[in-house]
XYZ file of C-alpha atoms in Angstrom:
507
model
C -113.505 45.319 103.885
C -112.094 46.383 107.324
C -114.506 47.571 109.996
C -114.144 49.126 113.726
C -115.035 47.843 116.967
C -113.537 50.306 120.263
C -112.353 47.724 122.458
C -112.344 48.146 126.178
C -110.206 45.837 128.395
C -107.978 45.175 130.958
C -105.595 42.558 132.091
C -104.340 41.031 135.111
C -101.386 38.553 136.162
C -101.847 35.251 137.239
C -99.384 34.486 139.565
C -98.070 31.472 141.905
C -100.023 28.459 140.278
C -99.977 26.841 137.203
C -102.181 27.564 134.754
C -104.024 23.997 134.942
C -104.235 24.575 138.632
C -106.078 28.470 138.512
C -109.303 29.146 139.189
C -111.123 32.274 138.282
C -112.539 34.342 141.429
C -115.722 33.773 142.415
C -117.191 37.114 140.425
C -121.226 36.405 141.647
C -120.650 39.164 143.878
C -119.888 42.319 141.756
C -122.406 44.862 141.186
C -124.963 44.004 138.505
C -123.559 40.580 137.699
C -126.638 38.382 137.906
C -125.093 35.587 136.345
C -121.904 33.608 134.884
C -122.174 31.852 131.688
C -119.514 29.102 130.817
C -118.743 29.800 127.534
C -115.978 26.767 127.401
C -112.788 27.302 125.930
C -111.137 28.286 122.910
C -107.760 27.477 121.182
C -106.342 30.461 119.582
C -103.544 31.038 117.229
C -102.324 34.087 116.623
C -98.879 35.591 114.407
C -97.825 39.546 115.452
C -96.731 41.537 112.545
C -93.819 44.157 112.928
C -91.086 45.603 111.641
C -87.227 44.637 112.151
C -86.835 47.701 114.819
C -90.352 46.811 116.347
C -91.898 50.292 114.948
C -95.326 49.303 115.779
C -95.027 47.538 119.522
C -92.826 51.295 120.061
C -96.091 52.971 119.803
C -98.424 49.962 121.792
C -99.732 49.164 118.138
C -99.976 45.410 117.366
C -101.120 43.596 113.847
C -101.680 39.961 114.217
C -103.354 37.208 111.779
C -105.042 35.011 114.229
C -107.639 32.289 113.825
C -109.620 30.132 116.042
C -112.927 31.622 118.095
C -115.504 33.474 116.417
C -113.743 36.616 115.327
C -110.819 35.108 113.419
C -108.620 37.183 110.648
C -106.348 40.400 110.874
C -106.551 42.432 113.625
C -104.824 46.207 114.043
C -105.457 47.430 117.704
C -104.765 51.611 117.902
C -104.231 52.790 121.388
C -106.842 55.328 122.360
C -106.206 55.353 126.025
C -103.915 52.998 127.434
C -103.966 53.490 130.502
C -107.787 52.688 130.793
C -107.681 49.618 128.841
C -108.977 51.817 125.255
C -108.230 50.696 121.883
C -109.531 50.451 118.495
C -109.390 47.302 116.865
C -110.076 47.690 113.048
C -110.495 43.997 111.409
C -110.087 42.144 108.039
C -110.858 38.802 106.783
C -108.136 36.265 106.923
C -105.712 36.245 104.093
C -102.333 35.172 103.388
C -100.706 38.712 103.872
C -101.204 41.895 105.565
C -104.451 43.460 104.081
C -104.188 46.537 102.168
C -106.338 48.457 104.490
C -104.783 47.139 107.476
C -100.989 48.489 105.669
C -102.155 51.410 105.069
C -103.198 52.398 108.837
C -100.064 51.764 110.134
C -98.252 52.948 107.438
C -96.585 56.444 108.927
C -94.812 54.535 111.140
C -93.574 51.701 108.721
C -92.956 53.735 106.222
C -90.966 51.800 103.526
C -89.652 48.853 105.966
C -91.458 45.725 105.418
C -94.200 43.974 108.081
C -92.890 40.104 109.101
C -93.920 37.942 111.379
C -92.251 38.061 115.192
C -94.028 36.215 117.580
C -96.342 33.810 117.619
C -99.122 33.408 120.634
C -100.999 30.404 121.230
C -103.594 30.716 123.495
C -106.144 28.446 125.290
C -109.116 30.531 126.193
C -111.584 29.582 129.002
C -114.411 32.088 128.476
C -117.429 33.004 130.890
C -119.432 36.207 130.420
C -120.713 38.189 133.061
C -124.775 39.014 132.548
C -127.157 41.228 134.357
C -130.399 40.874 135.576
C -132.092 40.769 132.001
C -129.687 38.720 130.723
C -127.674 41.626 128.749
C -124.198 40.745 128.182
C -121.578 43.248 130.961
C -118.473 41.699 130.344
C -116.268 38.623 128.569
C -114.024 37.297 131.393
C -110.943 34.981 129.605
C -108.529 32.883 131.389
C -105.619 32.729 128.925
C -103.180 30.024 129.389
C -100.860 31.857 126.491
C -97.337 30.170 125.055
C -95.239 32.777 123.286
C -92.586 32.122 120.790
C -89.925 34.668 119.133
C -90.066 33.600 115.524
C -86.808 33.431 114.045
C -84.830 32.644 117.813
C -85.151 29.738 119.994
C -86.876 31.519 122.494
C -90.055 30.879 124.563
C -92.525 31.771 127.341
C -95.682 30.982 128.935
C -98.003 32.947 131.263
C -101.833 32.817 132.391
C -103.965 36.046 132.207
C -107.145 37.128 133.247
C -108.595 39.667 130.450
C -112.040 41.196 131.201
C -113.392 42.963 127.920
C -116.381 45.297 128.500
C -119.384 44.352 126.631
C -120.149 47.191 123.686
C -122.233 50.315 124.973
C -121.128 49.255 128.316
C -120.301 51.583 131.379
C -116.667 51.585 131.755
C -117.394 51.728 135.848
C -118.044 47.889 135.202
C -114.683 47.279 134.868
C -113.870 48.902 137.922
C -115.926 47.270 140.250
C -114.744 43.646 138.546
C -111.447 44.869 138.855
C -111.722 45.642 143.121
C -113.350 41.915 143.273
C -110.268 40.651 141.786
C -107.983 42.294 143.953
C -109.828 41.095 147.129
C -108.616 38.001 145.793
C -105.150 38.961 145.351
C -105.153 39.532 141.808
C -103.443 42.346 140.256
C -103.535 44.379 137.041
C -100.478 43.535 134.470
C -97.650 45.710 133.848
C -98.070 44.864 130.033
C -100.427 46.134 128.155
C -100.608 43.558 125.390
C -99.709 40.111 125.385
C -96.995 40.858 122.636
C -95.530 43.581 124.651
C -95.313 40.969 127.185
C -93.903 38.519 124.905
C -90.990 40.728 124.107
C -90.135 41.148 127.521
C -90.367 37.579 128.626
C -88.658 36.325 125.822
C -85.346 38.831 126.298
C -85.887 40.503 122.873
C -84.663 44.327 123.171
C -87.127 46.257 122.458
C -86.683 48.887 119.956
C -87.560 52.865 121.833
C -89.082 53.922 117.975
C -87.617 56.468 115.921
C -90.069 58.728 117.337
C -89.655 58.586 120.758
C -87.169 60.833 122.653
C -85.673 61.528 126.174
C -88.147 63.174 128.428
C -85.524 65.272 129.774
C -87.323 69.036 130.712
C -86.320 71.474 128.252
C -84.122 74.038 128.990
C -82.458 76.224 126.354
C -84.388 78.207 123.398
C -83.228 75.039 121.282
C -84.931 72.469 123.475
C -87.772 74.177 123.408
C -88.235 74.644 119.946
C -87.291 71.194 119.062
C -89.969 69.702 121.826
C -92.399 71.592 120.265
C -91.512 70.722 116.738
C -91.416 66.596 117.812
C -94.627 67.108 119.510
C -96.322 68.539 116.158
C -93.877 65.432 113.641
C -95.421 62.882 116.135
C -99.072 64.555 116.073
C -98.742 64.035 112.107
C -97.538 60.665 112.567
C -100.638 59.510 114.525
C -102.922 61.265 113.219
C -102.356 59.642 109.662
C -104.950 56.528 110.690
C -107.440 58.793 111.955
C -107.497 60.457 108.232
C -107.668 57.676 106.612
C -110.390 56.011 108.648
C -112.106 59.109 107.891
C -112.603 60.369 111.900
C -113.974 63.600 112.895
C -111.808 66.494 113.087
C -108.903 64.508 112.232
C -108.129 66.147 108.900
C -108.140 69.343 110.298
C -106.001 68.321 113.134
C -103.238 67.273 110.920
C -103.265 70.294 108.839
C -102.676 72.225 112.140
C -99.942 70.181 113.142
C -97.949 70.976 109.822
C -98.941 74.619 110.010
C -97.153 74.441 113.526
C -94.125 73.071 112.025
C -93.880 75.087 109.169
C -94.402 78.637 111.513
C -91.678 77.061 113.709
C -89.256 77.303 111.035
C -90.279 80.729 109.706
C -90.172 81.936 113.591
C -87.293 80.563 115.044
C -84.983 81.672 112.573
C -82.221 82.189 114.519
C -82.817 79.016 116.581
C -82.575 76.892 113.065
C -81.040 77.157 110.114
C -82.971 78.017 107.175
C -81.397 76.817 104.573
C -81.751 73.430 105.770
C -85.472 74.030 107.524
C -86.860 75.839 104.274
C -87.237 72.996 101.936
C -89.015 70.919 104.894
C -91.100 73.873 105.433
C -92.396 73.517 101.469
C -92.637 70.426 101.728
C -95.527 70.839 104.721
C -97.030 73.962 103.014
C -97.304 71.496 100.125
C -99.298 68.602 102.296
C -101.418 70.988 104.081
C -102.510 72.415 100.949
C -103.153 68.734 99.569
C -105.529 68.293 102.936
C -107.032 71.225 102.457
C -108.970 69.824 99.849
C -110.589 67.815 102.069
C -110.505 70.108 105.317
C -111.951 73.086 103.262
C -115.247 71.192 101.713
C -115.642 69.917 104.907
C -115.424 73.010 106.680
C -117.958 74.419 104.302
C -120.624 72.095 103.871
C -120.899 72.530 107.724
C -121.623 76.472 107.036
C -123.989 76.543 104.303
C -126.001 73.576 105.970
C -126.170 75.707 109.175
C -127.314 79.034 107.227
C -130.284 76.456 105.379
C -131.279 74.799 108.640
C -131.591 78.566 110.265
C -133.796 79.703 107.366
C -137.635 79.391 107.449
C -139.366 76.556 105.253
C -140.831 79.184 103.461
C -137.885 80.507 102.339
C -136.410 77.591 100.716
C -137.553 77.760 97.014
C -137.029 74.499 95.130
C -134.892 71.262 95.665
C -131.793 73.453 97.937
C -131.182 70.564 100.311
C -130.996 68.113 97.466
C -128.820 70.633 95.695
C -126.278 71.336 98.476
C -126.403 67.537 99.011
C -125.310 66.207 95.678
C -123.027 68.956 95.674
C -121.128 68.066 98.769
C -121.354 64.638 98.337
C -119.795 64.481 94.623
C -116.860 67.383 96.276
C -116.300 64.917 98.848
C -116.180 61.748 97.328
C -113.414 63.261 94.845
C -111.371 65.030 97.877
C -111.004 61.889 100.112
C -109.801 59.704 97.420
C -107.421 62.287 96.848
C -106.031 62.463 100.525
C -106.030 59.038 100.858
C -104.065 58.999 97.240
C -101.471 61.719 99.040
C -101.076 59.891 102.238
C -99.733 56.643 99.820
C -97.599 58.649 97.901
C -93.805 58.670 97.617
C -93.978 62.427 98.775
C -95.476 62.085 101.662
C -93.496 59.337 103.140
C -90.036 61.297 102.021
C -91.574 64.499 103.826
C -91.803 62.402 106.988
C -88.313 60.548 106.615
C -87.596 64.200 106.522
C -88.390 65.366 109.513
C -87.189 62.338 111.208
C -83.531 63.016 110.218
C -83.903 67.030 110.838
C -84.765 66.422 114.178
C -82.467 63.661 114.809
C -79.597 66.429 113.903
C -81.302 69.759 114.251
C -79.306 72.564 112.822
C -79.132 74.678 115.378
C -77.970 78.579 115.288
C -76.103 80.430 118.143
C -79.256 81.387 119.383
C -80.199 78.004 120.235
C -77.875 77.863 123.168
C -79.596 81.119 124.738
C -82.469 80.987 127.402
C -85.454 80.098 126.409
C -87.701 82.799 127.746
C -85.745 85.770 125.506
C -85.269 83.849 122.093
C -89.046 82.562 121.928
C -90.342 85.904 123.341
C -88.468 88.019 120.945
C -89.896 85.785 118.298
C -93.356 86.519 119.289
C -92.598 89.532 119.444
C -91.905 89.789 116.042
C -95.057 87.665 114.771
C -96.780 90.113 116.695
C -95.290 93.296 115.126
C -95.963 91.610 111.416
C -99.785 90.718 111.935
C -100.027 94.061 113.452
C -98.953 95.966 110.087
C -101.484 93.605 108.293
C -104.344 94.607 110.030
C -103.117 98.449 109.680
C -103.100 97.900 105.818
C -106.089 95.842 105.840
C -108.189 98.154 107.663
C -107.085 101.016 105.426
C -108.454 99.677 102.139
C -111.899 100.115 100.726
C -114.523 97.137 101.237
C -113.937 94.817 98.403
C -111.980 91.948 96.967
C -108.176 94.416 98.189
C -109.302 94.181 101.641
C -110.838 90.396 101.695
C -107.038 89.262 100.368
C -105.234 91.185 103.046
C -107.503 89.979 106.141
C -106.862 86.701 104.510
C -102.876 87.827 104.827
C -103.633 89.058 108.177
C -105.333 85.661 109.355
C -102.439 83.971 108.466
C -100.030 86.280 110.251
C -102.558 85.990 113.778
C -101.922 82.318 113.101
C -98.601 82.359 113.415
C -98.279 84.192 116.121
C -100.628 82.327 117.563
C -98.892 79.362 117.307
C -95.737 81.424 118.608
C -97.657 82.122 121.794
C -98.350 78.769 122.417
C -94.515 76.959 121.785
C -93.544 79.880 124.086
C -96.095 78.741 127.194
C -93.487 76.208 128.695
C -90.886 78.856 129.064
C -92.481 81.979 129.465
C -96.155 80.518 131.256
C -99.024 82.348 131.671
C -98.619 85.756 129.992
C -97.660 83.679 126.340
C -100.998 81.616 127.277
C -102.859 84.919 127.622
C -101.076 85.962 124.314
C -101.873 83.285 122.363
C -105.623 83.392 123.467
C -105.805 86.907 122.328
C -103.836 86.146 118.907
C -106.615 83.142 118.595
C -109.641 85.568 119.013
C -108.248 87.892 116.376
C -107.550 84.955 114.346
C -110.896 83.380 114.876
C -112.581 86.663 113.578
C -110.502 87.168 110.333
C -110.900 83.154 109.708
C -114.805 83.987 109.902
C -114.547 86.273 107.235
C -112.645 84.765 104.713
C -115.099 81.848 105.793
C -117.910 84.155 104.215
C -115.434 84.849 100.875
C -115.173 81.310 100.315
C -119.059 80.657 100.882
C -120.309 83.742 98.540
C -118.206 81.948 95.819
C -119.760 78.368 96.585
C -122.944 79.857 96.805
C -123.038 81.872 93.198
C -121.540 78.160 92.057
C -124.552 76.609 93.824
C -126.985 79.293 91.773
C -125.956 78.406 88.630
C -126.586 74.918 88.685
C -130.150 75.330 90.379
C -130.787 78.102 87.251
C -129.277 75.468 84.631
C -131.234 72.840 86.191
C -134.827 75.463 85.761
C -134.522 75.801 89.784
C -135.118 78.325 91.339
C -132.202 80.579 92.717
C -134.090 82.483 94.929
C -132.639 80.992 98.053
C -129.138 80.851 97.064
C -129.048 84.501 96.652
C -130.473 84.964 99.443
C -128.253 83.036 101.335
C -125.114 84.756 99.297
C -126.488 88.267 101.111
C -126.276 86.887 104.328
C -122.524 86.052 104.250
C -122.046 89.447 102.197
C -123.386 91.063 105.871
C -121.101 88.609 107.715
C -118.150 89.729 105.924
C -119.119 93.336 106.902
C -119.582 92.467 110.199
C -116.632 91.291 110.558
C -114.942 93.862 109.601
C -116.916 96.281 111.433
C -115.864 94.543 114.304
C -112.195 94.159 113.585
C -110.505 97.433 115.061
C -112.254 96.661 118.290
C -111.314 92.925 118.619
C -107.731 94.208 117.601
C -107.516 96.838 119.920
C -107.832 94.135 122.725
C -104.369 92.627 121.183
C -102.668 94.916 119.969
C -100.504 95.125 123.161
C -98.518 91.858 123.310
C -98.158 91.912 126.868
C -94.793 89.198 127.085
């Protein structure tokens, strides 16, 4: 069983005296620190997992097997923030190869190459924590005296490093004032921000850029823009893949986005890419975010139909609804995460990625693609613009009903789109395709609302008949199925006027 612990740390080089011959600043004198603990020292012994290219120390992601001290086993570390020292480390017990759950975090960027061992660390650890006043643990403070060697080449280093780890719940301003105490004493903060990325470096192994990873030249033609935004939403996929499976807020729904964004790109920039080649990508992505929809969609709705309980009075809520909605959820969510987790291991998915990979490694680009940016994307909003309008025309002419709820569903797509049209277009056109896309979003949040409410009514008539077969009462779930019937004519009460604020594009 892996678990989680957010890790917050940052290192700093030891220079100009051997390790045997360093001592560790004098630290009595930062903020809070009431006391240093010896904690004596520690041998550690730890083998880095990666691929032949180096896929994962590409994307600052390392996967070791290390034991000695008191948390030995497997160890993934996920950058959250980098720059501020933020990662999460998700652990496994110690076994002869890479855990299951450990594979399958990382395994959007493997893909189907396998995981070996590349560099071994050993470490000896001299360990002091930093306490406050009543004795609360602020901070682990290591001196690592650290030998790296390249498995597989004759090649070696050696360092010493001063790591300060923040205790857990502590205030990240800690680290800060620790950090200015060790500059006074002419320390300074490493360039690496691992010890493996360091043991590349020092050992002269090339380090491979990632097949993700592209020149951050400024885009300048209609192509490069379309093809920065499309890398943007392939790499958004790619690391968001760990966050699904480790189940993290939002994350589900973020990843459906990011192939939505992909998939309008093709269907809008038609004449930037060809689509003959972009078209069976583009099914492909309709395919997974209809496979994460499963989960996104329960999720989404659970959330509603808890809010609209919670908002009713207790006296209102005949028989066992909470327990009802509860066991409902749970048994619709239980079956839907297996099932995302199932697609994410799947032969499909990983092709779908390798696919994307070698579309944007040789884009096909159209004529167009050469052309300035600002006309090409704006004519394409434009046009996204011109199709959602005629949606909401025949949406608004039909007759309250099951008709009209399938074409504001229509509609809510097309605001979507040219939603997302809007925003690909900001870099080249600025602020008026930021102003578009805000107004595309509100028309898009409104119509989302209301097939929101379609979706809930039919939940909540499901919901009804199990409380009647079960001899509950269904008092409450009918009344709750009302209350989205008068959302969904709200909303569309409300529709011409939202629309009227966006029915000028304004490019």
């Amino acid at each position: 069983m892996a678990e989680t612990k957010r890790e917050i740390e940052r290192k700093y080089e030891v220079t100009g005296a051997p390790a045997e011959h360093f001592r560790l600043p004098d630290l009595h004198k930062v903020p809070g620190v009431s006391a240093i603990i010896d904690k004596g020292v520690v041998e550690l012994d730890a083998v880095y997992y990666d691929t032949e290219d180096q896929r994962l120390a590409a994307d600052q992601i390392t996967l070791r097997r290390r034991t000695g001290g008191d948390d030995a086993g497997w160890h993934l570390k996920l950058p959250v923030a980098i720059s501020e020292g933020v990662r999460d480390e998700v652990r496994a017990p110690l076994s002869d190869g890479v855990p299951r759950a450990l594979a399958g975090l990382v395994r959007s960027r493997v893909r189907e190459a396998e995981l070996r061992p590349v560099v071994r660390l050993l470490s000896s650890r001299d360990v002091s924590h930093l306490t406050g006043a009543d004795g609360s643990l602020l901070a682990e403070v290591s001196v690592d005296a650290v030998r790296a060697e390249r498995l597989g080449a004759e090649r070696a280093a050696a360092w010493t490093e001063i790591e300060v780890e923040l205790a857990d719940g502590g205030d990240p301003e800690f680290l800060g004032k620790v950090e200015k105490r060790l500059r006074k004493a002419g320390v300074e903060r490493s360039a690496s921000h691992s010890k493996l990325a360091r043991a590349l470096d020092e050992t002269g192994v090339t380090r491979a850029r990632g097949s993700r990873q592209e020149s951050a030249e400024q885009p300048v033609t209609a192509g490069d823009h379309v093809l920065a935004h499309l890398r943007a939403q392939r790499d958004a996929l790619v690391e968001l893949d760990p966050a699904v499976r480790r189940d993290l807020p939002d994350s589900v729904h973020q990843m459906r986005v990011a192939t939505r964004r992909m998939r309008g790109a093709f269907k809008t920039y038609k004449k930037v890419l060809d689509e003959d080649v972009t078209a069976p990508v583009g099914e492909e992505l309709k395919w997974l975010a209809g496979e994460l929809g499963i989960d996104r969609d329960r999720e989404v709705l659970t959330e509603r139909l808890t809010g609209r309980i919670d908002a009713l009075p207790r006296t209102l809520l005949l028989g066992p609804v909470r327990g009802r909605l509860r066991i409902w959820a749970v048994s619709r969510r239980l079956g839907s995460r297996r099932h995302t987790v199932a697609v994410l291991d799947g032969k499909r998915y990983l092709a779908l990625l390798e696919s994307l990979d070698a579309l944007l490694a040789a884009p096909p680009l159209k004529a167009a693609a050469g052309r300035p940016a600002a006309d090409v994307l704006k004519k394409a909003a434009l046009k996204d613009h011109a199709r959602l309008a005629a949606r909401i025309e025949h949406a608004l002419a039909l007759e309250p009903g099951a008709d009209r709820d399938l074409a504001m569903h229509e509609a809510r797509k097309s605001a979507k789109r040219a939603r997302y049209a809007g925003e690909a277009a900001v870099p080249a056109l600025g602020r008026s395709a930021k102003e578009f896309a805000k107004r595309m979003k509100g028309v898009q949040s409104l119509l989302g609302d209301h097939q929101d409410s379609v979706v809930a009514r039919e939940a909540l008539r499901d919901l009804a008949v199990q409380a009647h077969a079960a001899g509950e009462s269904a008092f409450t779930w009918g009344l709750l199925y009302g209350q989205e019937q008068t959302a969904a004519a709200d909303r569309e009460r409300e529709l011409p006027e939202v629309w009227a604020g966006a029915a000028e594009p304004g490019l």
